[in-house]
């Protein structure tokens, strides 16, 4: 895993946005689609802000297809806490992406339709040639997407139960823990590991322990993020606080600047 530590989450997010934009611009220039795997949560918000800035500087997302990692289940798309609302608010409403090219697990379907939905989600990713760049945040328990500790490395898109720690972390958005859905639909670990390139971001002291476990700890399904060590193209992008427990030889500060190419 290649670890880069930036001065702060702003410059780190700029680096990630720039990397995505470069891929999009390259593919646009040869009339190819770009397929992105996207995350929600507080971590990627500054990255979406930078992508919107890059769009205003001329980067077009008309040829971009996106697959979100996860969605609560059950939840209405129109609910303020849904990841459908999140993506519109933080990204889709501000760029020229075609909404038909954006895919998010569906929290509105009947229980009986979930398994077919999940198979179709996997099939749809493959039909579009697989994910070029997958963006990830890290849960406090090491979850990636909503693959909670214990998730199998060959798991695919499916309905899962959320852990207590994940539901507690989500309470700030729902106001009351009782209102946090007990389940979610998430891409699996295998789905994530099939992406060509994976970029994991983490900010703040609160994530430092789990960052260390994922990067320097044993590969174990009890720490889902550690399974990323099995992938040959993972970039971990951190601020100094999130990197503070890593071995010192990993720490190198990187600078990032905004530019269109
Ligand atoms: C969100 C997701 C989750 C979050 C993780 C970190 O789509 O898949 O794995 O990335 O829970 O959340 P934040 O960024 O809010 O700390």
Coordinates of N, CA and C and ligand atoms in Angstrom, one line a residue, residues 39-44 69-70 83 136-139 143-146 207, ligand 1:
X39 N -17.7 7.0 -2.4 CA -18.1 6.8 -1.0 C -18.8 8.0 -0.5
X40 N -19.5 7.8 0.6 CA -20.2 9.0 1.3 C -19.5 9.1 2.6
X41 N -20.2 9.8 3.6 CA -19.6 10.1 4.9 C -18.8 11.4 4.9
X42 N -18.3 11.8 6.0 CA -17.6 13.1 6.1 C -16.3 13.1 5.4
X43 N -15.6 12.0 5.3 CA -14.3 12.0 4.8 C -14.2 12.5 3.3
X44 N -15.1 12.1 2.4 CA -14.9 12.5 1.0 C -15.5 13.9 0.7
X69 N -20.8 2.9 -3.0 CA -20.5 1.7 -2.2 C -21.7 1.1 -1.5
X70 N -22.5 2.0 -1.0 CA -23.5 1.5 -0.1 C -24.7 2.4 0.1
X83 N -28.0 8.1 1.2 CA -26.8 8.4 0.4 C -27.2 8.9 -0.9
X136 N -12.5 5.2 -1.0 CA -13.0 4.6 0.2 C -12.7 5.5 1.4
X137 N -13.6 5.5 2.4 CA -13.3 6.0 3.7 C -13.1 4.8 4.6
X138 N -12.7 5.1 5.9 CA -12.5 3.9 6.8 C -13.4 4.1 8.0
X139 N -14.2 3.1 8.3 CA -15.0 3.1 9.6 C -14.1 3.0 10.8
X143 N -14.3 -0.8 8.9 CA -15.2 -1.2 7.8 C -14.9 -0.4 6.6
X144 N -15.1 -1.1 5.4 CA -14.9 -0.4 4.1 C -16.3 -0.7 3.4
X145 N -16.9 0.4 2.8 CA -18.3 0.3 2.5 C -19.0 0.0 3.8
X146 N -20.0 -0.9 3.8 CA -20.6 -1.3 5.0 C -20.2 -2.8 5.3
X207 N -9.0 8.4 13.7 CA -8.9 7.3 12.8 C -7.5 6.7 12.9
Ligands
LIG1 C1 -19.7 5.4 3.2 C2 -18.9 4.2 3.6 C3 -18.3 4.1 4.9 C4 -17.5 5.3 5.3 C5 -17.0 5.2 6.7 C6 -16.3 6.4 7.2 O1 -20.2 5.3 1.8 O2 -18.8 3.3 2.8 O3 -17.5 3.0 4.9 O4 -16.5 5.6 4.4 O5 -18.0 4.8 7.6 O6 -17.2 7.4 7.5 P1 -16.8 8.9 7.7 O7 -16.1 9.4 6.5 O8 -18.1 9.6 8.0 O9 -15.8 8.8 8.9

